[in-house]
Coordinates of C-alpha atoms and ligand atoms in Angstrom, one line a residue:
M89 CA -86.8 40.0 4.1
K90 CA -84.3 42.0 2.2
V91 CA -82.1 43.9 4.6
E92 CA -80.9 47.0 2.9
E93 CA -77.4 47.7 3.2
A94 CA -76.8 51.0 5.2
P95 CA -74.9 53.6 3.3
N96 CA -71.2 53.8 4.4
P97 CA -70.1 57.4 4.5
L98 CA -66.4 56.3 4.8
A99 CA -66.6 54.3 1.6
E100 CA -68.1 57.3 -0.2
G101 CA -66.1 58.2 -3.4
L102 CA -63.9 55.1 -3.2
H103 CA -65.2 53.8 -6.4
D104 CA -62.9 53.9 -9.3
Y105 CA -65.0 55.6 -11.8
R106 CA -62.6 55.2 -14.7
I107 CA -63.7 53.5 -17.8
A108 CA -61.5 51.3 -20.1
V109 CA -61.2 52.2 -23.6
P110 CA -63.1 49.6 -25.7
A111 CA -60.8 47.0 -27.0
V112 CA -60.1 43.2 -27.4
M113 CA -57.8 41.7 -24.7
V114 CA -56.3 38.6 -25.8
I115 CA -55.4 36.1 -23.0
F116 CA -52.7 33.8 -23.8
G117 CA -52.7 30.9 -21.4
A118 CA -56.3 31.6 -20.8
T119 CA -56.9 28.3 -19.3
G120 CA -54.0 28.4 -16.7
D121 CA -53.7 29.5 -13.2
L122 CA -52.9 33.0 -13.3
S123 CA -55.9 33.5 -15.8
G124 CA -58.3 31.5 -13.5
R125 CA -57.2 32.9 -10.3
K126 CA -56.4 36.6 -11.2
L127 CA -57.4 37.7 -14.5
L128 CA -60.8 36.5 -15.0
P129 CA -62.2 37.3 -11.6
A130 CA -60.5 40.9 -12.1
L131 CA -62.3 41.4 -15.3
Y132 CA -65.6 40.4 -13.4
N133 CA -64.9 42.8 -10.7
L134 CA -64.2 45.8 -13.4
A135 CA -67.4 44.9 -14.9
R136 CA -69.2 45.0 -11.6
Q137 CA -68.1 48.3 -11.1
R138 CA -68.9 49.3 -14.6
S139 CA -65.3 50.2 -16.0
L140 CA -65.5 48.0 -18.9
P141 CA -67.2 49.9 -22.0
A142 CA -69.5 48.2 -24.3
G143 CA -67.5 46.8 -27.3
F144 CA -64.9 45.4 -25.1
A145 CA -64.2 41.7 -25.6
V146 CA -61.9 39.3 -24.5
V147 CA -60.4 36.2 -26.5
G148 CA -58.8 33.3 -24.7
A149 CA -56.0 31.9 -26.5
A150 CA -54.4 28.7 -25.1
M151 CA -53.4 25.3 -26.8
T152 CA -56.3 23.4 -25.3
E153 CA -59.0 22.7 -28.0
M154 CA -62.4 24.4 -26.7
S155 CA -65.6 26.1 -27.8
D156 CA -66.5 29.8 -26.9
G157 CA -69.3 28.0 -24.8
A158 CA -66.7 25.7 -23.0
F159 CA -64.5 28.6 -22.4
R160 CA -67.3 30.6 -20.8
K161 CA -68.1 27.7 -18.5
H162 CA -64.5 27.4 -17.4
A163 CA -64.4 31.5 -16.6
A164 CA -67.7 31.4 -14.9
Q165 CA -66.5 28.6 -12.5
R166 CA -63.2 30.4 -11.8
I167 CA -64.7 33.7 -11.1
R168 CA -67.4 32.1 -9.0
Q169 CA -64.3 30.4 -7.1
F170 CA -61.9 33.2 -6.9
S171 CA -63.8 36.6 -6.9
R172 CA -62.8 38.8 -4.1
T173 CA -66.4 40.0 -4.2
Q174 CA -69.2 37.6 -3.2
P175 CA -71.8 36.6 -3.9
I176 CA -71.4 36.8 -7.6
D177 CA -74.0 39.1 -9.4
D178 CA -75.3 36.9 -12.0
R179 CA -76.4 39.8 -14.4
V180 CA -72.8 41.1 -14.4
L181 CA -71.5 37.7 -14.8
D182 CA -73.7 36.9 -17.7
A183 CA -72.8 40.2 -19.8
L184 CA -69.2 39.5 -19.1
L185 CA -69.4 35.8 -20.3
S186 CA -71.1 36.8 -23.6
S187 CA -68.1 39.1 -24.4
L188 CA -65.6 36.0 -23.9
H189 CA -64.5 34.1 -27.0
Y190 CA -61.9 31.3 -27.6
V191 CA -59.3 30.5 -30.3
T192 CA -56.9 27.6 -30.1
V193 CA -53.3 28.7 -30.5
D194 CA -50.3 26.7 -30.6
F195 CA -47.6 29.3 -30.1
G196 CA -45.5 27.6 -32.4
R197 CA -48.0 27.7 -35.5
L198 CA -48.1 30.8 -37.3
E199 CA -51.4 29.8 -39.0
D200 CA -53.0 30.0 -35.6
F201 CA -52.0 33.5 -34.9
K202 CA -53.5 34.4 -38.3
A203 CA -56.7 32.6 -37.4
L204 CA -56.4 34.6 -34.3
G205 CA -56.2 37.8 -36.2
T206 CA -59.2 36.7 -38.4
K207 CA -61.3 36.5 -35.2
L208 CA -59.9 39.9 -33.9
D209 CA -61.1 41.5 -37.1
E210 CA -64.5 39.9 -36.9
L211 CA -65.1 41.3 -33.3
D212 CA -63.8 44.8 -34.2
A213 CA -66.3 44.8 -37.1
A214 CA -69.0 43.4 -34.8
N215 CA -68.1 45.8 -31.8
H216 CA -67.2 48.9 -34.0
V217 CA -63.9 49.0 -32.3
P218 CA -60.9 50.7 -34.2
G219 CA -58.4 47.6 -33.8
N220 CA -57.5 48.3 -30.2
R221 CA -55.8 45.1 -28.9
I222 CA -54.2 44.2 -25.5
F223 CA -52.1 40.9 -25.9
Y224 CA -51.7 39.4 -22.3
C225 CA -49.1 36.7 -21.8
A226 CA -50.5 34.6 -18.9
T227 CA -47.9 32.2 -19.9
P228 CA -44.5 30.8 -18.8
P229 CA -41.8 33.5 -19.4
P230 CA -40.1 31.5 -22.0
T231 CA -43.0 31.9 -24.4
Y232 CA -43.1 35.7 -24.2
Q233 CA -40.5 36.1 -27.1
T234 CA -42.1 33.4 -29.3
I235 CA -45.5 35.2 -28.7
A236 CA -44.3 38.5 -29.7
V237 CA -42.3 37.3 -32.7
Q238 CA -45.5 35.5 -34.0
L239 CA -47.7 38.6 -33.3
Q240 CA -45.4 40.3 -35.7
A241 CA -45.1 37.6 -38.1
A242 CA -49.1 37.4 -38.3
G243 CA -49.1 41.3 -38.5
L244 CA -51.1 41.7 -35.4
N245 CA -48.9 44.4 -33.8
K246 CA -49.8 47.2 -36.2
G247 CA -52.9 48.7 -38.0
E248 CA -55.5 51.0 -36.5
G249 CA -55.8 51.5 -32.7
F250 CA -53.5 50.7 -30.0
H251 CA -51.5 47.5 -29.7
R252 CA -50.3 46.6 -26.2
I253 CA -48.4 43.7 -24.8
V254 CA -48.4 42.6 -21.0
V255 CA -45.8 40.4 -19.7
E256 CA -45.4 39.1 -16.0
K257 CA -42.2 38.8 -13.7
P258 CA -39.8 37.5 -14.0
F259 CA -38.5 39.8 -16.8
G260 CA -35.4 37.6 -17.7
S261 CA -33.3 35.6 -15.1
D262 CA -30.3 38.0 -15.4
L263 CA -29.3 41.3 -16.8
Q264 CA -28.5 39.6 -20.4
S265 CA -31.8 37.6 -20.6
A266 CA -33.8 40.7 -19.7
R267 CA -32.1 42.7 -22.1
E268 CA -32.8 40.1 -24.8
L269 CA -36.3 40.0 -23.9
T270 CA -36.8 43.9 -24.0
Q271 CA -34.9 43.7 -27.5
T272 CA -37.5 41.1 -28.9
L273 CA -40.3 43.1 -27.2
Q274 CA -39.3 46.5 -28.7
K275 CA -38.7 45.2 -32.0
V276 CA -42.5 44.2 -31.9
F277 CA -44.1 47.0 -29.7
T278 CA -42.8 50.3 -28.5
E279 CA -41.5 50.7 -25.1
D280 CA -44.6 52.6 -23.7
S281 CA -46.6 49.9 -25.0
V282 CA -44.9 47.1 -23.3
Y283 CA -46.8 46.6 -19.8
R284 CA -44.4 44.7 -17.2
I285 CA -46.5 43.5 -14.5
D286 CA -44.9 43.7 -10.8
H287 CA -48.2 43.0 -9.1
Y288 CA -46.8 44.5 -6.0
L289 CA -47.2 48.0 -7.6
G290 CA -50.9 47.5 -8.1
K291 CA -51.3 47.0 -4.3
E292 CA -53.4 49.8 -2.7
T293 CA -50.8 49.9 0.1
V294 CA -47.9 50.0 -2.0
Q295 CA -49.2 53.0 -3.8
N296 CA -50.0 54.5 -0.5
I297 CA -46.3 54.5 0.3
L298 CA -46.4 57.7 -2.0
A299 CA -49.4 59.1 -0.8
F300 CA -48.1 59.1 2.7
R301 CA -44.9 60.6 1.8
F302 CA -46.0 63.1 -0.9
A303 CA -49.7 64.2 0.2
N304 CA -48.4 65.1 3.7
S305 CA -45.9 67.8 4.6
I306 CA -45.1 66.5 8.0
F307 CA -43.1 63.1 6.9
E308 CA -40.8 64.4 4.2
P309 CA -38.8 66.7 6.4
V310 CA -37.7 63.7 8.8
W311 CA -37.5 61.3 5.7
N312 CA -33.6 61.3 5.5
S313 CA -30.4 60.6 7.2
N314 CA -30.6 63.4 9.8
L315 CA -33.2 61.3 11.7
I316 CA -33.5 57.9 10.0
D317 CA -31.4 55.4 11.7
S318 CA -32.2 52.2 9.4
V319 CA -34.9 51.0 7.1
Q320 CA -36.1 47.4 7.5
I321 CA -38.2 45.6 4.6
T322 CA -39.7 42.4 5.4
V323 CA -41.4 40.1 2.8
A324 CA -42.2 37.0 4.8
E325 CA -44.6 34.0 3.8
E326 CA -45.7 31.3 5.7
I327 CA -46.4 29.1 2.5
G328 CA -43.7 27.1 1.1
I329 CA -43.1 27.0 -2.8
E330 CA -46.5 25.1 -3.5
N331 CA -46.3 23.1 -6.7
R332 CA -43.7 25.6 -8.1
G333 CA -40.6 23.5 -7.5
A334 CA -39.7 23.3 -11.1
Y335 CA -39.6 27.2 -11.4
Y336 CA -38.5 27.9 -7.9
D337 CA -35.5 25.5 -7.7
R338 CA -33.9 27.8 -10.7
A339 CA -35.1 31.1 -9.4
G340 CA -34.7 31.3 -5.6
A341 CA -35.7 34.0 -3.1
L342 CA -33.3 36.6 -4.6
R343 CA -34.7 36.4 -8.0
D344 CA -38.3 35.6 -7.2
I345 CA -38.9 38.4 -4.5
I346 CA -35.9 40.7 -3.9
Q347 CA -34.9 41.5 -7.5
N348 CA -38.6 42.9 -8.2
H349 CA -40.9 43.2 -5.4
G350 CA -38.2 43.9 -2.8
L351 CA -36.2 46.5 -5.0
Q352 CA -39.7 48.2 -5.9
L353 CA -40.5 48.7 -2.2
V354 CA -37.1 50.2 -1.7
T355 CA -37.5 52.7 -4.5
L356 CA -40.8 53.9 -3.3
T357 CA -39.4 54.2 0.2
A358 CA -36.4 56.0 -1.1
M359 CA -37.3 58.0 -4.2
E360 CA -37.2 61.8 -4.5
P361 CA -40.8 63.4 -5.0
P362 CA -41.6 63.2 -8.7
L363 CA -42.8 66.4 -10.3
A364 CA -46.3 64.6 -10.9
F365 CA -47.8 61.3 -10.2
E366 CA -47.3 60.6 -14.1
S367 CA -45.6 57.7 -15.4
G368 CA -42.2 59.5 -16.8
A369 CA -41.8 61.3 -13.7
V370 CA -42.6 58.6 -11.1
R371 CA -40.5 56.0 -13.1
D372 CA -37.5 58.3 -13.6
E373 CA -37.2 58.9 -9.8
K374 CA -37.2 55.2 -9.1
V375 CA -34.5 54.4 -11.7
K376 CA -32.5 57.0 -9.9
V377 CA -32.7 55.3 -6.6
L378 CA -31.7 51.8 -8.1
R379 CA -28.8 53.5 -9.8
S380 CA -27.8 54.9 -6.4
I381 CA -27.6 51.7 -4.4
R382 CA -24.0 50.7 -3.9
P383 CA -23.3 47.7 -5.7
L384 CA -22.5 44.5 -3.6
I385 CA -19.2 43.3 -5.2
G386 CA -16.4 41.0 -4.0
E387 CA -16.2 40.5 -0.2
D388 CA -19.1 43.0 0.3
I389 CA -21.4 40.1 -0.7
E390 CA -20.0 38.0 2.1
Q391 CA -20.5 40.6 4.8
S392 CA -23.8 41.9 3.5
T393 CA -25.8 39.2 2.3
V394 CA -27.4 36.0 3.8
R395 CA -28.8 33.1 2.1
G396 CA -30.9 30.3 3.7
Q397 CA -33.0 27.2 2.8
Y398 CA -35.7 25.8 4.9
T399 CA -35.6 22.2 6.7
R400 CA -38.5 20.5 8.5
G401 CA -40.4 22.3 10.9
W402 CA -44.0 23.6 12.1
V403 CA -45.9 26.3 10.5
L404 CA -49.2 27.7 11.9
G405 CA -49.5 24.4 14.1
E406 CA -48.8 22.0 11.1
Q407 CA -45.7 20.1 10.6
V408 CA -44.1 20.6 7.2
G409 CA -41.3 19.0 5.1
G410 CA -38.1 20.7 4.2
Y411 CA -37.5 22.4 0.9
R412 CA -35.5 19.6 -0.5
E413 CA -38.3 17.4 0.2
E414 CA -40.7 19.6 -2.1
K415 CA -41.5 18.1 -5.5
N416 CA -39.4 19.1 -8.5
V417 CA -36.7 20.2 -6.1
A418 CA -33.1 18.6 -6.6
P419 CA -32.5 16.3 -3.2
D420 CA -29.1 18.3 -2.9
S421 CA -30.5 21.9 -4.0
Q422 CA -28.5 24.7 -3.0
T423 CA -31.3 27.4 -3.7
E424 CA -32.2 29.8 -1.2
T425 CA -35.7 30.1 0.2
Y426 CA -34.7 33.2 2.4
A427 CA -32.5 36.0 1.4
A428 CA -31.4 39.1 3.4
L429 CA -29.3 41.9 2.2
R430 CA -27.8 45.2 3.7
L431 CA -28.0 48.0 1.2
F432 CA -27.0 51.5 1.1
V433 CA -28.5 54.1 -1.3
D434 CA -25.4 56.5 -1.9
N435 CA -27.1 59.7 -2.3
W436 CA -27.4 63.0 -0.4
R437 CA -30.6 62.0 1.3
W438 CA -29.8 58.5 2.5
A439 CA -26.0 58.6 3.0
G440 CA -25.0 56.0 5.7
V441 CA -28.7 54.7 6.2
P442 CA -28.6 50.9 5.7
F443 CA -31.5 49.3 4.2
Y444 CA -32.1 46.0 5.6
I445 CA -34.3 43.8 3.2
R446 CA -35.3 40.2 3.8
A447 CA -37.7 37.8 2.1
G448 CA -38.5 34.1 2.9
K449 CA -40.8 31.1 2.4
R450 CA -42.2 29.0 5.4
L451 CA -41.4 32.0 8.0
P452 CA -44.0 31.9 10.9
K453 CA -46.4 34.4 9.2
R454 CA -47.4 36.0 6.1
I455 CA -46.6 39.6 6.4
T456 CA -44.9 42.7 4.3
E457 CA -44.0 45.7 5.9
I458 CA -41.6 48.6 5.7
R459 CA -40.3 49.8 9.0
I460 CA -38.8 53.4 9.3
Q461 CA -36.6 53.3 12.4
F462 CA -35.7 56.5 13.9
K463 CA -32.5 57.8 15.8
R464 CA -32.9 57.9 19.4
P465 CA -33.3 61.4 21.0
P466 CA -29.9 63.3 21.3
H467 CA -30.3 63.7 25.0
L468 CA -32.0 61.6 27.9
T469 CA -33.8 64.4 29.7
F470 CA -35.8 61.9 31.6
G471 CA -32.7 59.8 32.6
R472 CA -31.8 56.2 31.6
D473 CA -34.2 54.4 34.1
A474 CA -37.2 56.2 33.0
M475 CA -36.4 55.4 29.4
K476 CA -35.5 51.8 29.5
E477 CA -38.8 50.6 28.1
V478 CA -38.7 52.9 25.2
D479 CA -38.0 52.0 21.6
P480 CA -36.6 54.6 19.2
N481 CA -39.6 56.0 17.2
A482 CA -40.7 54.0 14.3
I483 CA -43.1 54.3 11.4
T484 CA -44.3 51.0 9.9
L485 CA -46.0 50.8 6.6
R486 CA -47.9 47.6 6.8
I487 CA -48.5 46.4 3.3
Q488 CA -50.3 43.2 4.1
P489 CA -52.0 41.8 5.9
E490 CA -54.1 44.2 8.3
E491 CA -53.0 47.0 5.7
G492 CA -52.2 50.1 7.6
I493 CA -49.5 52.5 9.1
S494 CA -48.3 52.8 12.5
L495 CA -46.2 55.3 14.6
K496 CA -44.5 54.4 17.7
F497 CA -43.4 57.0 20.3
G498 CA -42.8 57.1 23.9
A499 CA -45.5 58.1 26.4
K500 CA -45.7 58.6 30.1
V501 CA -47.1 55.6 32.1
P502 CA -50.0 56.8 34.1
S503 CA -48.5 56.5 37.6
A504 CA -46.8 58.3 40.2
G505 CA -43.1 59.4 39.1
L506 CA -41.9 59.5 35.4
R507 CA -41.8 56.4 33.5
I508 CA -42.0 56.2 29.7
R509 CA -43.1 53.4 27.6
S510 CA -43.4 52.8 23.9
V511 CA -46.9 53.1 22.5
T512 CA -48.3 52.9 19.0
M513 CA -50.8 55.4 17.0
D514 CA -52.4 53.1 14.3
F515 CA -54.2 53.8 11.0
Q516 CA -55.9 50.8 9.6
Y517 CA -57.7 50.8 6.1
V518 CA -60.6 48.9 7.1
T519 CA -61.6 50.9 10.0
S520 CA -60.9 54.3 8.2
F521 CA -62.4 53.2 4.9
L522 CA -64.6 50.3 5.7
V523 CA -63.8 48.5 2.8
E524 CA -61.6 46.0 1.3
A525 CA -58.9 47.2 -1.0
P526 CA -59.2 46.0 -4.6
E527 CA -57.1 43.3 -6.1
A528 CA -53.9 44.5 -7.6
Y529 CA -54.7 43.1 -10.9
E530 CA -58.1 44.9 -11.0
R531 CA -55.9 48.2 -10.8
L532 CA -53.3 47.0 -13.1
L533 CA -55.8 45.8 -15.9
L534 CA -57.7 48.7 -15.9
D535 CA -54.6 51.0 -16.1
C536 CA -53.3 48.9 -19.1
M537 CA -56.8 49.2 -20.8
I538 CA -56.6 53.1 -20.2
G539 CA -53.1 53.5 -21.1
D540 CA -51.4 54.4 -18.1
P541 CA -48.1 52.8 -17.4
T542 CA -47.1 54.3 -14.2
L543 CA -47.6 51.3 -12.2
F544 CA -45.8 49.0 -14.6
T545 CA -41.9 48.5 -14.7
R546 CA -40.0 50.2 -17.2
A547 CA -37.1 48.5 -19.4
D548 CA -34.5 50.3 -17.4
E549 CA -35.7 49.8 -14.2
V550 CA -35.6 46.0 -14.8
E551 CA -32.2 46.1 -15.9
A552 CA -31.1 48.4 -13.1
A553 CA -32.4 45.9 -10.7
W554 CA -30.7 42.9 -12.6
T555 CA -27.3 44.7 -12.4
L556 CA -27.4 44.8 -9.0
V557 CA -28.6 41.5 -8.2
D558 CA -26.4 39.5 -10.8
P559 CA -23.0 39.7 -8.9
I560 CA -25.0 38.4 -5.9
E561 CA -26.3 35.8 -7.5
G562 CA -23.0 34.9 -9.0
A563 CA -21.3 34.7 -5.8
W564 CA -24.0 32.7 -4.1
R565 CA -23.9 30.1 -7.0
D566 CA -20.0 29.8 -6.2
G567 CA -20.9 29.2 -2.6
R568 CA -20.2 32.6 -1.3
P569 CA -21.5 33.2 1.5
R570 CA -22.4 29.6 2.7
L571 CA -26.1 28.3 2.4
Q572 CA -27.6 28.5 5.9
T573 CA -30.4 26.4 7.0
Y574 CA -33.5 27.3 9.2
A575 CA -36.3 25.4 10.6
A576 CA -39.6 25.8 8.8
G577 CA -41.6 28.3 11.0
S578 CA -38.7 30.2 12.4
W579 CA -37.6 33.6 11.4
G580 CA -34.9 32.7 9.2
P581 CA -31.3 31.4 9.7
D582 CA -29.1 32.8 12.7
A583 CA -26.8 34.4 10.3
A584 CA -29.7 37.0 9.5
A585 CA -29.7 38.0 13.1
E586 CA -25.8 38.3 13.2
L587 CA -25.9 40.6 9.9
L588 CA -28.1 43.3 12.2
K589 CA -26.3 42.4 15.3
A590 CA -23.1 43.3 13.6
D591 CA -24.3 46.9 13.2
G592 CA -25.7 47.0 16.8
R593 CA -29.3 46.5 15.6
E594 CA -31.9 43.6 15.4
W595 CA -34.7 42.7 13.0
H596 CA -38.1 43.9 14.3
R597 CA -40.4 41.1 15.0
P598 CA -43.6 41.6 13.1
Ligands
LIG739 C1 -44.8 36.3 -6.5 C2 -43.7 35.3 -6.1 O1 -44.2 37.0 -7.4 O2 -45.3 36.7 -5.3 C3 -44.5 34.1 -5.1 O3 -43.5 34.5 -7.4 C4 -44.9 35.0 -4.2 O4 -43.3 33.2 -5.0 C5 -45.9 35.9 -4.5 O5 -45.7 33.8 -3.0 C6 -46.3 36.8 -3.2 O6 -47.3 37.7 -3.7 P1 -48.3 38.1 -2.6 O7 -49.3 39.2 -3.4 O8 -49.0 37.1 -2.0 O9 -47.6 38.8 -1.4

């Protein structure tokens, strides 16, 4: 018997009703990991919610020789395995597969790009689409510039319709390489056609930071140094570096997480209200925050940063090896798998409020959160004894998992006498909306197809972030401060606790 699903009034109106503009999306690296795990499943879920218009097509482009049929088979397998919505709706999947095509492209061969151009023209003619093109580089970063240059040489960056390029982080490995990348991309595409993905910005809960702050009137008046004591941002992962040793050993936690996801969370927490939720206004305010962060230079770096590397330990009940035992990691590697910084946003709103930010692999669990710690009340009305179980007020924005927001405050313990204890008031996405948030890539792909770059990183943001990170990276490579170790499964090196202890504070244990 077929059981009808009960209507869910809480989920009403949650559907993203926007529809993409007809276009051809070329996925370079279409047979790779990112495409299989994220992009193809995201396209399926967009098709499922009817956001892909007639005339939309995908061309997979990669080195492997493959027919359209083989690519469709590959895509179907990945979608079945990785789609967040299950079971798969075969009608939707078949319709999507029929719009998938494949062209073998060796990024070094101009002829291959010309052949790609011919295929795109054919699809435009068949679908009656005026040449709208999205080039998605789901490839290792060193290929971005080659792909852009070849697209230009083959004349694929101009003509009727729009021409956009999507690149993934890391955008360069320091300020200079980021600038070079931007210069190359901007020779081929206008800046507003360059979509730099930091997938954290596509997460519902990250966008909700702005909704929480600017769609309510009660939080902004307290969102400043008058009442806020400090801000703690944690990006913890229980996983190690998986099979990414070759990349990670050159990157480290500072470049891999703090420079992008971490600083993005700082900007959204600290920014001034933008005039509108519109790409120029939002990104202008974010850049202002990055430029207001006091640069760490010289001795500040030793005093305000901690770097650590995991050794053997236990994570979620399983024994795991140390970082130096991982595949493709140098046996004497000095790369940090944990980073903690104390930053100050030197502006009127945040003067004197430390922003502590930490990111690490092989910590006890996966959790990303922003904790706004308030000052203690100015006077102990109930006396020290009654208040001894009370922590200061705190708002925690839980990005993942168990997405939600909680407020901690003191309440009277139900008993004779007057004792006060900390309690929390919780908002949880699942209980309030009864649905799982869409994947970041669904939102970002659709925004790109529609032409809304608000949730993508602009060149000046990337450069401002590297300007902050480069001197720290430089000092760390010179061994200042010393690389600490921490056992896998612990909350990081002792020095990270000392960093806060020196300020009379401690890390919140999520
Ligand atoms: C990526 C990093 O950008 O983000 C990875 O390169 C990290 O090292 C990942 O694991 C974390 O993303 P998420 O969405 O799982 O928090």
